[in-house]
PDB file of C-alpha atoms in Angstrom:
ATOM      1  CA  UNK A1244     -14.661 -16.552 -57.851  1.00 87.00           C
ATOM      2  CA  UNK A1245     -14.526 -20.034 -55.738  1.00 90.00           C
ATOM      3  CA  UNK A1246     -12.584 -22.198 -56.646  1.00 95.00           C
ATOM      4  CA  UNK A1247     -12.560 -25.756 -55.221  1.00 97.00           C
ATOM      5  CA  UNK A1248      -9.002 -28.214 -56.401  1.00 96.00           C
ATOM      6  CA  UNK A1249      -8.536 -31.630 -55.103  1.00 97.00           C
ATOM      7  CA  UNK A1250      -6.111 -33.565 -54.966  1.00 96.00           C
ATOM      8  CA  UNK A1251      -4.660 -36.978 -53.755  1.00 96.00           C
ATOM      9  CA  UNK A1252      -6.781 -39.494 -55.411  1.00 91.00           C
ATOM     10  CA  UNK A1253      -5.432 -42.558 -56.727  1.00 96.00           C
ATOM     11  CA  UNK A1254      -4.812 -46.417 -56.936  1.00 97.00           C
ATOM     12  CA  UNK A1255      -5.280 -48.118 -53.595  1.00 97.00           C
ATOM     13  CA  UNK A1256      -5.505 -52.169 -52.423  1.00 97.00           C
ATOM     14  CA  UNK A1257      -9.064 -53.117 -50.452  1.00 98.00           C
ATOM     15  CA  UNK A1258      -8.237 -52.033 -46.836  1.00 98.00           C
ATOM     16  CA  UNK A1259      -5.565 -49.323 -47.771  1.00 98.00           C
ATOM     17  CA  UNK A1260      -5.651 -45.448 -47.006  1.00 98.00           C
ATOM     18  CA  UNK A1261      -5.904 -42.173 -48.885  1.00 98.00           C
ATOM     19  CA  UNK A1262      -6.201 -38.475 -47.721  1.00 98.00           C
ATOM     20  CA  UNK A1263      -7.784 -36.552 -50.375  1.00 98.00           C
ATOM     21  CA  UNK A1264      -7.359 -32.955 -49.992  1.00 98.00           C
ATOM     22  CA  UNK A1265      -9.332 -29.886 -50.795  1.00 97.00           C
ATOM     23  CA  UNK A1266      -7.577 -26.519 -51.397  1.00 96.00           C
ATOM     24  CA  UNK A1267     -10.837 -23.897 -51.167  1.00 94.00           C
ATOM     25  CA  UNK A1268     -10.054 -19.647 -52.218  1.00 90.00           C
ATOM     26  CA  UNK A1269     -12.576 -17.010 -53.300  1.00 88.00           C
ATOM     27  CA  UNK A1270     -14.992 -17.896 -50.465  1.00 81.00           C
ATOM     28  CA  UNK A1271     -17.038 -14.084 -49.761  1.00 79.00           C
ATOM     29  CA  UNK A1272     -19.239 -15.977 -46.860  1.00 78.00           C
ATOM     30  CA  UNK A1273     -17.630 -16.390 -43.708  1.00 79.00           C
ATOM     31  CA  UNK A1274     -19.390 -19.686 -42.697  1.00 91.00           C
ATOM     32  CA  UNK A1275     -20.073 -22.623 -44.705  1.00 93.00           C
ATOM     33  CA  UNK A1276     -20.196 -26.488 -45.795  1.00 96.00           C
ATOM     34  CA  UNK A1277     -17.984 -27.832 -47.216  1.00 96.00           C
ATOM     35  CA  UNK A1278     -18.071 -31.693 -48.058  1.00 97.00           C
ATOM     36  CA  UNK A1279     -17.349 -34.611 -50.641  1.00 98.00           C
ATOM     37  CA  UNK A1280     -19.548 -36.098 -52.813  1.00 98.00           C
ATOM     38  CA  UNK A1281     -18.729 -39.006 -55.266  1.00 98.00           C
ATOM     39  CA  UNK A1282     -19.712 -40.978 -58.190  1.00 98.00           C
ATOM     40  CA  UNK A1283     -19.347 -43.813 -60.362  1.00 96.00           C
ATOM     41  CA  UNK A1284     -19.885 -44.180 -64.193  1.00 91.00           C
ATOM     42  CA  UNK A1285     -23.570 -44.411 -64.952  1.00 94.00           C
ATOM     43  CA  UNK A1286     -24.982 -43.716 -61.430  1.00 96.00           C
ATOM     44  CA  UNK A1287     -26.153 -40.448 -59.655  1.00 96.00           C
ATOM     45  CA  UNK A1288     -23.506 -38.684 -57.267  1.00 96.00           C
ATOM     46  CA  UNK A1289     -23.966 -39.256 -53.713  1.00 97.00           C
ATOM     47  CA  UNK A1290     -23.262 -37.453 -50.828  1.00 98.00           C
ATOM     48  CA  UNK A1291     -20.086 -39.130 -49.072  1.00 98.00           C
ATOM     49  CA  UNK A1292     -19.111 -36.366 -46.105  1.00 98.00           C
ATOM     50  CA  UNK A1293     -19.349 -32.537 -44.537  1.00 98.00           C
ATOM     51  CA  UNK A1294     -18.078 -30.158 -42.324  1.00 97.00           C
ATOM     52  CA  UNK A1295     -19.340 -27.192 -41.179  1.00 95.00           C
ATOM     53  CA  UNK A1296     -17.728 -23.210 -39.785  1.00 93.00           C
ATOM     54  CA  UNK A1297     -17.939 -24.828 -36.406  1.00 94.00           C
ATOM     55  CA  UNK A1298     -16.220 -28.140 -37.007  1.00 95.00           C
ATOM     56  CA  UNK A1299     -19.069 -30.404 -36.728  1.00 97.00           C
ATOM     57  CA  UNK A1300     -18.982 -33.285 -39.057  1.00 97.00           C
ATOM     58  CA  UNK A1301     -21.159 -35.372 -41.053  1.00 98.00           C
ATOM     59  CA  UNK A1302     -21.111 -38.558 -43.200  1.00 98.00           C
ATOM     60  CA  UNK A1303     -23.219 -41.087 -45.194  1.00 97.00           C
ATOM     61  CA  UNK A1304     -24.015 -44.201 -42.797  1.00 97.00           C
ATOM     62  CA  UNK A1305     -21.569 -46.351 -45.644  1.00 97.00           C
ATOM     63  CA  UNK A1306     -18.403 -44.846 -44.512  1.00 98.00           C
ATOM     64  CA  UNK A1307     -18.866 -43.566 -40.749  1.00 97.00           C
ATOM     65  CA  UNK A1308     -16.346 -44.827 -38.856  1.00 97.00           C
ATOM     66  CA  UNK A1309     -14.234 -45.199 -41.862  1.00 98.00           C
ATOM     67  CA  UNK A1310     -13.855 -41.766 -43.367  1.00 98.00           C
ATOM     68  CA  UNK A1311     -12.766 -38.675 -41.252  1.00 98.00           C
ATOM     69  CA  UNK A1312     -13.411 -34.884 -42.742  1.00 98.00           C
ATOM     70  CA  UNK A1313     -11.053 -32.415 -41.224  1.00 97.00           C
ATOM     71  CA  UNK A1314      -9.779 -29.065 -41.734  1.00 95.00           C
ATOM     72  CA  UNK A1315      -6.800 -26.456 -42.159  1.00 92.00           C
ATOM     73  CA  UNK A1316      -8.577 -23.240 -41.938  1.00 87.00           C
ATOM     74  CA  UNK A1317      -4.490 -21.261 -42.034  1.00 88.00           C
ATOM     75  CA  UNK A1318      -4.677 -23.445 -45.119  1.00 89.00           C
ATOM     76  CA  UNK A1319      -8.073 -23.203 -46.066  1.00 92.00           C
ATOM     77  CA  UNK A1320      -8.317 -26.933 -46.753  1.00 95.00           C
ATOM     78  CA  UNK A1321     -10.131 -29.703 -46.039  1.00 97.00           C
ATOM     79  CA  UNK A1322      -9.546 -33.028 -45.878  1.00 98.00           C
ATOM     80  CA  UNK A1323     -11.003 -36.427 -46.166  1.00 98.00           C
ATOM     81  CA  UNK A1324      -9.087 -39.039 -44.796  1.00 98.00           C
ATOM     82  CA  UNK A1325      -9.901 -42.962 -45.907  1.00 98.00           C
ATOM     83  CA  UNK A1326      -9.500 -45.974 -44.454  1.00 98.00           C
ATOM     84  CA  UNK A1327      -9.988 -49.489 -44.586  1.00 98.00           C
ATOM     85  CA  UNK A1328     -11.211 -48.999 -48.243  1.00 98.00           C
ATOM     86  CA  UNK A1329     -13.750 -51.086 -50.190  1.00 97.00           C
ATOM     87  CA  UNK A1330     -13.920 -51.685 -53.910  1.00 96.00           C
ATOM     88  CA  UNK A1331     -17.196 -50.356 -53.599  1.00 96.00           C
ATOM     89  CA  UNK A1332     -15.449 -46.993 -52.648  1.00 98.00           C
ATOM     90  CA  UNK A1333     -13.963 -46.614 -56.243  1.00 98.00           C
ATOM     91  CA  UNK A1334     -15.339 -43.473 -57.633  1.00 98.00           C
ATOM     92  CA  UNK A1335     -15.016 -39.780 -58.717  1.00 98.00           C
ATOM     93  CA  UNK A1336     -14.533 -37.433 -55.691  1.00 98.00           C
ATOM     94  CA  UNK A1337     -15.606 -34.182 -55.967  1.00 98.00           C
ATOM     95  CA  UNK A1338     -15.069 -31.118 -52.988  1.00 98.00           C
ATOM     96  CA  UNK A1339     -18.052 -29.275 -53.353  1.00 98.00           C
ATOM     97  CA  UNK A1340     -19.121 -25.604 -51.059  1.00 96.00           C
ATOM     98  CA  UNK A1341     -21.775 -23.694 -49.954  1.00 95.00           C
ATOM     99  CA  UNK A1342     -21.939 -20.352 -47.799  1.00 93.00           C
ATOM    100  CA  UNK A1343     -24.363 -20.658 -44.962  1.00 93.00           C
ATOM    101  CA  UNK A1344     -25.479 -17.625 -42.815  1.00 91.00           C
ATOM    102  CA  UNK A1345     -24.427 -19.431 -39.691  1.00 91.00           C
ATOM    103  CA  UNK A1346     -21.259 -21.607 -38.227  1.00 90.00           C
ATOM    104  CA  UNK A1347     -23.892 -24.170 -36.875  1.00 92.00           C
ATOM    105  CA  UNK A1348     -25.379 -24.479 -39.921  1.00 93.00           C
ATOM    106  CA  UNK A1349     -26.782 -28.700 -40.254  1.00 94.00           C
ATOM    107  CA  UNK A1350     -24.455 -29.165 -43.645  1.00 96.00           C
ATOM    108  CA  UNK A1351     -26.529 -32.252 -45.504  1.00 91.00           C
ATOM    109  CA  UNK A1352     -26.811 -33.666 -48.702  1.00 94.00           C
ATOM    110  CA  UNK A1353     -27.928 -30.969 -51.145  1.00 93.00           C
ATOM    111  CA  UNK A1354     -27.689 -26.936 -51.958  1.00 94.00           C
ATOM    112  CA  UNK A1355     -23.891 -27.326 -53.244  1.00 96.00           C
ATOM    113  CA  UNK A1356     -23.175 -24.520 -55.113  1.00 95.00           C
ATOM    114  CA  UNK A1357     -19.491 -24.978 -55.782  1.00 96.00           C
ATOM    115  CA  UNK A1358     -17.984 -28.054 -57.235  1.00 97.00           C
ATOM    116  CA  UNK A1359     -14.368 -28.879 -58.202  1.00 97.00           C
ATOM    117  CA  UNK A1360     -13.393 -31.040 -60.936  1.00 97.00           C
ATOM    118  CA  UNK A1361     -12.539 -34.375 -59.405  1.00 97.00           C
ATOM    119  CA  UNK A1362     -10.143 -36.893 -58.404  1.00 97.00           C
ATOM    120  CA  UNK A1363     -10.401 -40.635 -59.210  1.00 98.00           C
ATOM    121  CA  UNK A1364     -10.198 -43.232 -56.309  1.00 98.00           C
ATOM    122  CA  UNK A1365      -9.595 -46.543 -57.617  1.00 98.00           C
ATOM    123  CA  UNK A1366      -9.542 -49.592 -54.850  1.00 98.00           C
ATOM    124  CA  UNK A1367      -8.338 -52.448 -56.208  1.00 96.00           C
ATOM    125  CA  UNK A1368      -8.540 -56.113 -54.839  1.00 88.00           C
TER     126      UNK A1368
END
């Protein structure tokens, strides 16, 4: 069974930091995606970040350059690490998983099969 637990979320001022982390177990696939998505009280979730088997990264256009997805594959945990934060930033993050049959695999916005339960980000000005 995968399980996906984050953790690091919190209260942060406008331009602060925060690494959220992403402890992953029960993966069966060797390669996958595994990325952030987030949301806000009566709107949809949105794709924030991915990485892929191979290392490659992706991110929403809003926070490139900003956010950084990394990984601990002894720990099997991923990262996202957050800087220069906006209030518009304040939201539910959720890790969320998916096997792929390849390391190269494009990881994008949809096909998530595993979610975790969440961790508030709250930036405050």
């Amino acid at each position: 069974q995968v399980q996906l637990v984050e953790s690091g979320g919190g209260l942060v001022q406008v331009g602060g930091s925060v690494r959220l982390a992403c402890a992953a177990s029960g993966f069966t696939s060797y390669h996958y995606c595994v990325g952030w998505f987030r949301q806000v009280p009566g709107q949809e979730r949105e794709w924030v970040s991915a990485i892929n088997s191979a290392g490659t990264t992706y991110y929403r256009d809003s926070v490139r350059g900003r956010f950084t997805i990394s990984r601990d594959s002894d720990k099997k945990t991923v990262y996202l690490s957050m800087n220069n934060l906006k209030p518009e930033d304040t939201a539910v993050y959720y890790c969320v998983g998916r096997p792929t049959v390849s390391m190269r695999t494009t990881c994008g916005s949809s096909g998530y099969r595993y979610w975790g339960q969440g961790t508030q980000v709250t930036v405050s000005s």
